[in-house]
XYZ file of C-alpha atoms in Angstrom:
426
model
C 54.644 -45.770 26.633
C 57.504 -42.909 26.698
C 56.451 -39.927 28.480
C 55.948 -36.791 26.495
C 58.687 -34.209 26.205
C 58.541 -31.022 28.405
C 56.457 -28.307 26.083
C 58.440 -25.958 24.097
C 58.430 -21.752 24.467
C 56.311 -21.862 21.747
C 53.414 -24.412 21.261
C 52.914 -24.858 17.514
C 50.564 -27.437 15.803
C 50.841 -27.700 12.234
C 48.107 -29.086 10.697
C 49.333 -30.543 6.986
C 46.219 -29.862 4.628
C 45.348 -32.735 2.289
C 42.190 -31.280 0.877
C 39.717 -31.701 3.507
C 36.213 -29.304 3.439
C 37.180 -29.590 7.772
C 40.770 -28.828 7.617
C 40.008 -25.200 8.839
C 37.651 -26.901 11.566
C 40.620 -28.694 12.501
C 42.496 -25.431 13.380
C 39.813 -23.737 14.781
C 38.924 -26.622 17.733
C 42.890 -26.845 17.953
C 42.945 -23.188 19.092
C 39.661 -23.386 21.348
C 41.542 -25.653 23.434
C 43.945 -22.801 23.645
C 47.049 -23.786 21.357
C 48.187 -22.034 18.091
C 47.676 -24.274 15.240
C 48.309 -22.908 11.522
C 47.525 -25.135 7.975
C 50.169 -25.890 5.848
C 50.179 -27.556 2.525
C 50.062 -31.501 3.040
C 52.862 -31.960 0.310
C 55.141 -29.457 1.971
C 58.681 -31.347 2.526
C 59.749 -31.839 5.972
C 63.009 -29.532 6.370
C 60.226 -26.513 5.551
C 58.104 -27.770 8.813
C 61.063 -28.054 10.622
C 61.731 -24.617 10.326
C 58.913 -24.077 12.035
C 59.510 -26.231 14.873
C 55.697 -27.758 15.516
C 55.120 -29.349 18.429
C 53.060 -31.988 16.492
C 51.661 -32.604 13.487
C 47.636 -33.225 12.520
C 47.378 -34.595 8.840
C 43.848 -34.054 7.638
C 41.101 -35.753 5.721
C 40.783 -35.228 1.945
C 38.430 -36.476 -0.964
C 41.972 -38.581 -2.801
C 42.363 -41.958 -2.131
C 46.307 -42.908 -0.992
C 46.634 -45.510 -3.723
C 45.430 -43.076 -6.708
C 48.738 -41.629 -8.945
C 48.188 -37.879 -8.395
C 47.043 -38.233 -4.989
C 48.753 -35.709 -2.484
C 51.917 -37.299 -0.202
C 53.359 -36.580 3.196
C 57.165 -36.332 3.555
C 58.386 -39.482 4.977
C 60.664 -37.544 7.141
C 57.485 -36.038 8.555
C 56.063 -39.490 10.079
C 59.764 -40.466 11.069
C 60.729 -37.005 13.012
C 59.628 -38.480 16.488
C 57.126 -35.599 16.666
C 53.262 -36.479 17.908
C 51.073 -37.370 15.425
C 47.479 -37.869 14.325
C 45.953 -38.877 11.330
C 42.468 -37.969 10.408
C 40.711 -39.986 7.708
C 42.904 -39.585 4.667
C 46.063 -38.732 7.161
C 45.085 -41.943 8.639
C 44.996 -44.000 5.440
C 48.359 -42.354 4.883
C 50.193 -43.333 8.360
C 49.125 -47.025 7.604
C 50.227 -47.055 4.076
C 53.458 -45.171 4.455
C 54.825 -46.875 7.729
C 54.427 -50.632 6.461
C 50.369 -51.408 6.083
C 47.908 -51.651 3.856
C 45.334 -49.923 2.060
C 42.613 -50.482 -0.460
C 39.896 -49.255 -1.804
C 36.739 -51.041 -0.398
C 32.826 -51.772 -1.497
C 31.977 -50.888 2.253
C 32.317 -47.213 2.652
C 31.325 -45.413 5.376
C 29.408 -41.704 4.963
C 27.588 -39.992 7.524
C 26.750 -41.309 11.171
C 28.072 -44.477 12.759
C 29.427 -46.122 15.516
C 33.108 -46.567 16.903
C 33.395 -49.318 19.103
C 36.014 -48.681 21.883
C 38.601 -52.120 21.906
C 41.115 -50.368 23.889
C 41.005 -46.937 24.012
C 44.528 -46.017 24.410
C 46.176 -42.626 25.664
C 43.978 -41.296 22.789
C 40.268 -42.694 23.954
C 41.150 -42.422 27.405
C 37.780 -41.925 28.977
C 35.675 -43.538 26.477
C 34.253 -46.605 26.269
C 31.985 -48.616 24.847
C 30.499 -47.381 21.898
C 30.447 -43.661 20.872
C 28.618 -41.745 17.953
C 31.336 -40.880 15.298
C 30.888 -39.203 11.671
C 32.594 -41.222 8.755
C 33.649 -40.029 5.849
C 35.911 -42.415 3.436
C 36.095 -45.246 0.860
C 39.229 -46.643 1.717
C 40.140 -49.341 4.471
C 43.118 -50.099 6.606
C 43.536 -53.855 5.716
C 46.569 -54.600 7.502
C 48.365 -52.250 10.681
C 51.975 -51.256 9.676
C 54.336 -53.400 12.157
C 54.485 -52.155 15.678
C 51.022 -50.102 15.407
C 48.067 -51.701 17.690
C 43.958 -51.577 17.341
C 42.066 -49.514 19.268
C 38.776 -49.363 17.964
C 36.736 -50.283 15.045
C 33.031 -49.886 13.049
C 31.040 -52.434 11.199
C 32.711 -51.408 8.231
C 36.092 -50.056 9.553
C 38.406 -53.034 11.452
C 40.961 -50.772 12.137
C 39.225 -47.153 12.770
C 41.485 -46.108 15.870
C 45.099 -47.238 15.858
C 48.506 -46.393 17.103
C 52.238 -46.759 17.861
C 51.541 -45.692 21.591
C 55.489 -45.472 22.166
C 56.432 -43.090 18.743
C 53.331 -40.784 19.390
C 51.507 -41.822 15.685
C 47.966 -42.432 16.035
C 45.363 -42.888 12.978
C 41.692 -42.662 13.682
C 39.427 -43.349 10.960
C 36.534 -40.856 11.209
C 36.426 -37.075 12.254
C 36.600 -35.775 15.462
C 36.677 -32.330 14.445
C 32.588 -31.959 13.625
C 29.950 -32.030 15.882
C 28.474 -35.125 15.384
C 31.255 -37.035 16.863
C 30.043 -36.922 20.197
C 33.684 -37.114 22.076
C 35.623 -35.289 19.153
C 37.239 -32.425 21.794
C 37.596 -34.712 24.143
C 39.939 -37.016 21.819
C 41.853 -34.010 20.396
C 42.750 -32.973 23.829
C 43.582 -36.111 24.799
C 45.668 -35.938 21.647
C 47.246 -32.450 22.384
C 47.866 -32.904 26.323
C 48.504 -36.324 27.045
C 49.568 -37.588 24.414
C 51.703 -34.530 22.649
C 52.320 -33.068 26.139
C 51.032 -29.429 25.074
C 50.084 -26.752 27.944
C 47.488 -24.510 26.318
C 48.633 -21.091 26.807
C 47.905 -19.449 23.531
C 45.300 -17.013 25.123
C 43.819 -13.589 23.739
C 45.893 -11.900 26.772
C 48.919 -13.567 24.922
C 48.106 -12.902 21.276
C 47.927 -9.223 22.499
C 50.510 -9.302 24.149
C 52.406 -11.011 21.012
C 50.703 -8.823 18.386
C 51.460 -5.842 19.871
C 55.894 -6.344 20.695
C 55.504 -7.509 17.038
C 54.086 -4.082 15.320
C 56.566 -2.233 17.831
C 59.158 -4.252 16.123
C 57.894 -4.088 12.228
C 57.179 0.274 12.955
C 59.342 1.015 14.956
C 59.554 5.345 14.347
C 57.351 5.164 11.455
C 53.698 6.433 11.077
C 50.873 4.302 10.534
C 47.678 4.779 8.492
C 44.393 2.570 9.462
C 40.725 2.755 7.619
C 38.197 2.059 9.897
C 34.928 0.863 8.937
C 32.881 0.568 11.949
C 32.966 -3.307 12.076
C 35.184 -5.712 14.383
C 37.877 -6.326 12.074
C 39.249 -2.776 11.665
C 38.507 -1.166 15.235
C 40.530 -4.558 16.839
C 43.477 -3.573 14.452
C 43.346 0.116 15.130
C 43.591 -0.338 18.790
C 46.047 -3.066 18.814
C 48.313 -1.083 16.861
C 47.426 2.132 19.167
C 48.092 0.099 21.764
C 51.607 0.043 20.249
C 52.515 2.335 18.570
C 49.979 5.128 20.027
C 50.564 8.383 18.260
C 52.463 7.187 15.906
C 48.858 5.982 14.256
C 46.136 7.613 12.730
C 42.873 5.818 11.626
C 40.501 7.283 8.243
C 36.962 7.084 8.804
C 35.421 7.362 5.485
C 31.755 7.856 6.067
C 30.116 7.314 3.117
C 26.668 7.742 3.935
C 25.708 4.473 3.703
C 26.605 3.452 7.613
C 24.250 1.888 9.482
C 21.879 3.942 12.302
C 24.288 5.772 14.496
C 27.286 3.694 13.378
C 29.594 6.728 12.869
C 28.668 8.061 16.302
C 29.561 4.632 17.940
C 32.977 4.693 16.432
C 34.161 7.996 17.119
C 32.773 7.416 20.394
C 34.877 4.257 21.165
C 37.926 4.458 19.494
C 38.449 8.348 19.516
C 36.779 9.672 22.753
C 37.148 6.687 25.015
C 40.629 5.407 23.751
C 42.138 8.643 22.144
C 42.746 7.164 18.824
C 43.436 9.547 16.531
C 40.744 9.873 13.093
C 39.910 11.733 10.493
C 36.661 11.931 9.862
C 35.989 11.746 6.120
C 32.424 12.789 5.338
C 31.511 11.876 2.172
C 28.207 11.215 1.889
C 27.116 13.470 -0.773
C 30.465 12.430 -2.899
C 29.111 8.828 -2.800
C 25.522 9.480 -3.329
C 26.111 11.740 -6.188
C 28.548 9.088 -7.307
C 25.778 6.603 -6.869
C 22.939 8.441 -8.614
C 20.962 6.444 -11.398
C 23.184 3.092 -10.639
C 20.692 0.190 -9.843
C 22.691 -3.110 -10.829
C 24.439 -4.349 -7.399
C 27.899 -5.210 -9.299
C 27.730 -1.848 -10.338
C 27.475 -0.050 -7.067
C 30.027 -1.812 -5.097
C 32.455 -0.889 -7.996
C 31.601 2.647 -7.574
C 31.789 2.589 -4.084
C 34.963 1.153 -4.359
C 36.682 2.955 -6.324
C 35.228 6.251 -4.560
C 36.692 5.007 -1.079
C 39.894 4.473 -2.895
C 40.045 8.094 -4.075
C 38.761 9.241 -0.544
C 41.429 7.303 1.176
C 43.841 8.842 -0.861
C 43.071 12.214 -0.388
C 43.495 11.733 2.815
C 46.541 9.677 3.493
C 48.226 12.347 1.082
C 47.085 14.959 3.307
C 49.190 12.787 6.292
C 52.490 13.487 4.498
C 55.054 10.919 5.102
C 53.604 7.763 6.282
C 55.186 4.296 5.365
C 52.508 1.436 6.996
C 49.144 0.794 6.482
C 47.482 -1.319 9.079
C 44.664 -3.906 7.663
C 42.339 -6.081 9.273
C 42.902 -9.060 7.328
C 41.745 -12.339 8.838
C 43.323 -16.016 8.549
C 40.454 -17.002 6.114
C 41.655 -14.381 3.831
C 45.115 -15.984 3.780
C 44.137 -19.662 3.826
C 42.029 -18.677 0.874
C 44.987 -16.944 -1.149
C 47.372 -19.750 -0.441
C 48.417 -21.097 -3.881
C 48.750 -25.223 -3.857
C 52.260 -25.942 -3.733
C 54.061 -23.758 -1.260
C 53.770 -21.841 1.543
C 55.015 -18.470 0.774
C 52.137 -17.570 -0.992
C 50.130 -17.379 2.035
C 51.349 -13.746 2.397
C 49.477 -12.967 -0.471
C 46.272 -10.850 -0.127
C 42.988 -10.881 -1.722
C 42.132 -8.007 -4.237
C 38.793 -7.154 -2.190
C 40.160 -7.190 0.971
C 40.119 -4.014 2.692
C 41.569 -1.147 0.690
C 43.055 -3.541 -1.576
C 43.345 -1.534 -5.460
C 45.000 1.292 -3.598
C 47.549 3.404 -5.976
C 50.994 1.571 -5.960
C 52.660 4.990 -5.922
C 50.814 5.460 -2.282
C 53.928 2.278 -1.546
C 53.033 1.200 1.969
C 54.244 -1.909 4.289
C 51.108 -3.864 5.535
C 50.598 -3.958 9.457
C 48.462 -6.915 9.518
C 48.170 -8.095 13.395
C 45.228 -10.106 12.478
C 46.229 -11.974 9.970
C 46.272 -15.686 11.643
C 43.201 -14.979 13.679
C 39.779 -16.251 12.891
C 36.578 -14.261 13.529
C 35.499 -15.293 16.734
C 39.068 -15.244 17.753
C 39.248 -11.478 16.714
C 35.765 -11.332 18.959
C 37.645 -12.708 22.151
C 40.909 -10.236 21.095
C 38.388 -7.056 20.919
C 37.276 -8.060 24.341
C 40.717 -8.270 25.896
C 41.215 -4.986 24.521
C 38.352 -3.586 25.975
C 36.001 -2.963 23.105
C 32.851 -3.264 24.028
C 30.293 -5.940 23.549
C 28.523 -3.944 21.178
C 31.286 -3.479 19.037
C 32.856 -6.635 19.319
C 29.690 -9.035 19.018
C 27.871 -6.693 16.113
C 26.524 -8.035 13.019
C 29.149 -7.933 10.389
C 28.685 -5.549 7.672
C 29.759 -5.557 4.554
C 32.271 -2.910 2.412
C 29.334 -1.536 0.384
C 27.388 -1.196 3.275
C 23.636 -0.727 2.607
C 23.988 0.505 -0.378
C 23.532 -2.938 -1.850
C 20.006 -3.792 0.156
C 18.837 -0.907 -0.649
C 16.986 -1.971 -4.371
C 17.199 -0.229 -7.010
C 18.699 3.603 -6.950
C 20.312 4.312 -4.065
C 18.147 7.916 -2.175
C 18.650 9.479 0.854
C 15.054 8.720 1.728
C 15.650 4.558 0.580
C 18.735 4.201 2.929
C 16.605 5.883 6.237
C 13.706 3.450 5.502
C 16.535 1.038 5.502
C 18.324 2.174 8.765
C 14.799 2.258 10.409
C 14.171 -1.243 9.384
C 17.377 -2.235 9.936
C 17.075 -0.865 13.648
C 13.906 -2.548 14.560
């Protein structure tokens, strides 16, 4: 087997999205084992991913079958770029079909718990034998190994349910190591990612911050910046990255709407303004939205009120700011894996309607500051901490936009939403 090529600056995983409900599971356990991963489109041609330049390439699991006419395809150029990689499930049917074997559809299917039964484990099962609980997931079967490609493992049901070119870095495993319920699953994507692809794992929440923040100096440069907070993780980890910064150069809205939870307004202005000197505005609006709010009971109802009041608050104020060109959002990478359109990858940049302050006025024309934007939650979590939020902050219940105003049946009182906050608070 050739030995892996020294890591580059920047350790990049591409995982190519076929459809699977565990390609963002994929990512996430990626990351864990500290190395930036990001989905892509599985149809996306290779000179696009080579822009990029991954380190190697996952290609996921997805409910198609590789012999079906409309079923999604990987650039050949992909599998043929000398680039690690590993196919999961569909990716794996793929890999066998593309690079000379075969694949058919087959009465045996596998779904749920079973067993794969270690041959020869390979750089990829190194440290497993015997046999070791796996969860299955397909109707298709590898009937024949393209030329070159070795077995490594198989179930009842599966002959060829671990296999690989050891010497071009292409492996194909036939279940999913990326859920809990196969037992070794981290252990055989790390294999995957450090022996086999040579990776080092330093993608770290000391390095995104470090990365985030050289990156908003860049994108602001003299410019001011505008932040709503809104007392959960999201928006605080934003507003003090970009303080962090920027500094001065940022001031953070805090439209309290009356409909916080117990004490939440004190906690904020507490943290971010007292302890870290972030500059905010205090907006407080609580008899605006209330009044707004008076003799609306249907749910749907009051959120669009209390959107569209936040909307006019926010305004008010960021007019009152004068000149300010960026507004920083908290926008997570769920948010953009969700608005990713099918067929390319440029629409990942767009953001959904009900995120944030999303509906603001277009005339209000400000560039997004969005330092969070390829983070996941408890990655944001781990980020707060670096910063030096505290726990209490940083591990909190999330809470959504229309706060409590949406628990709280019925019309929404003063006296409704303090029974709710002392609830809540027990």
């Amino acid at each position: 087997m050739t030995s892996p090529p020294p890591a580059p600056a920047q350790e990049l995983v591409l995982v190519l999205d076929f459809g699977s409900q565990y390609s963002q599971l994929i990512a996430r356990r990626i990351r864990e084992a500290n190395i930036y991963c990001e989905l892509v489109p599985g149809t996306t041609p290779w000179a696009r991913l080579a822009e990029r330049r991954p380190s190697a390439l996952i290609l996921s699991g997805g409910p198609a079958s590789v012999y079906d006419a409309n079923s999604p395809q990987v650039d050949d150029a992909a599998l043929d770029a000398g680039l690690p990689v590993l196919g999961i499930c569909y990716g794996c049917n793929l890999i066998a079909r593309d690079l000379g074997g075969e694949v058919v559809p087959t009465d045996l299917r596998e779904y749920g718990a079973a067993e794969l039964v270690i041959d020869d484990g390979g750089a990829l099962l190194r440290g497993l034998s015997g046999t070791v609980p796996i969860w299955m997931s397909h109707g298709d079967q590898v009937l024949r190994l393209p030329p070159g490609f070795a077995n490594h493992g198989h179930t009842v049901n599966a002959p060829f349910a671990a296999f690989a070119d050891q010497d071009q870095r292409i492996w194909g495993i036939q279940f999913h190591p990326e859920v809990v319920h196969t037992r070794d699953g981290m252990a055989i994507l790390k294999n995957f990612l450090f022996d086999i692809a040579g990776l080092h794992g330093t993608w770290t929440p000391r390095s995104v911050v470090e990365e985030a923040t050289e990156r908003i100096r860049a994108q602001v440069g003299d410019g001011r910046v505008i932040c709503a907070l809104s007392g959960g993780v999201d928006s605080a980890v934003t507003a003090t990255l970009v303080h962090r910064a920027v500094g001065d150069q940022l001031t953070c809205v805090f439209v309290d709407n009356g409909l916080l939870r117990r004490g939440e307004a004190e906690m904020v202005l507490d943290v971010l303004h007292d302890n870290l000197d972030i500059s905010i505005r205090h907006a407080r609006a609580a008899d605006r939205f209330l009044g707004a709010l008076a003799g609306v009971t249907d749910p749907e109802a009051k959120r669009k009120v209390i959107g569209r009041e936040f909307i006019e608050v926010f305004e008010e104020e960021a007019r009152a700011l004068g000149d300010i060109e960026f507004l920083a959002q908290g926008t997570l990478y769920p948010d953009v894996i969700e608005s990713t359109a099918k067929d390319t990858v440029e629409s990942a940049v767009v953001i959904k309607s009900h995120h944030n302050v999303g509906g603001l006025p277009e005339d209000l024309r400000f560039q997004l500051v969005e330092p969070l934007r390829l983070l996941f939650k408890d990655e944001v979590r781990r980020v707060g901490l670096e910063l030096g939020l505290p726990e209490e902050m940083v591990h909190r219940q999330p809470f959504p936009g229309p706060g409590l105003a949406i628990r709280c049946l019925g019309e929404v009182t003063r006296e409704r939403l303090e029974v709710l906050r002392a609830a809540d608070w027990i």
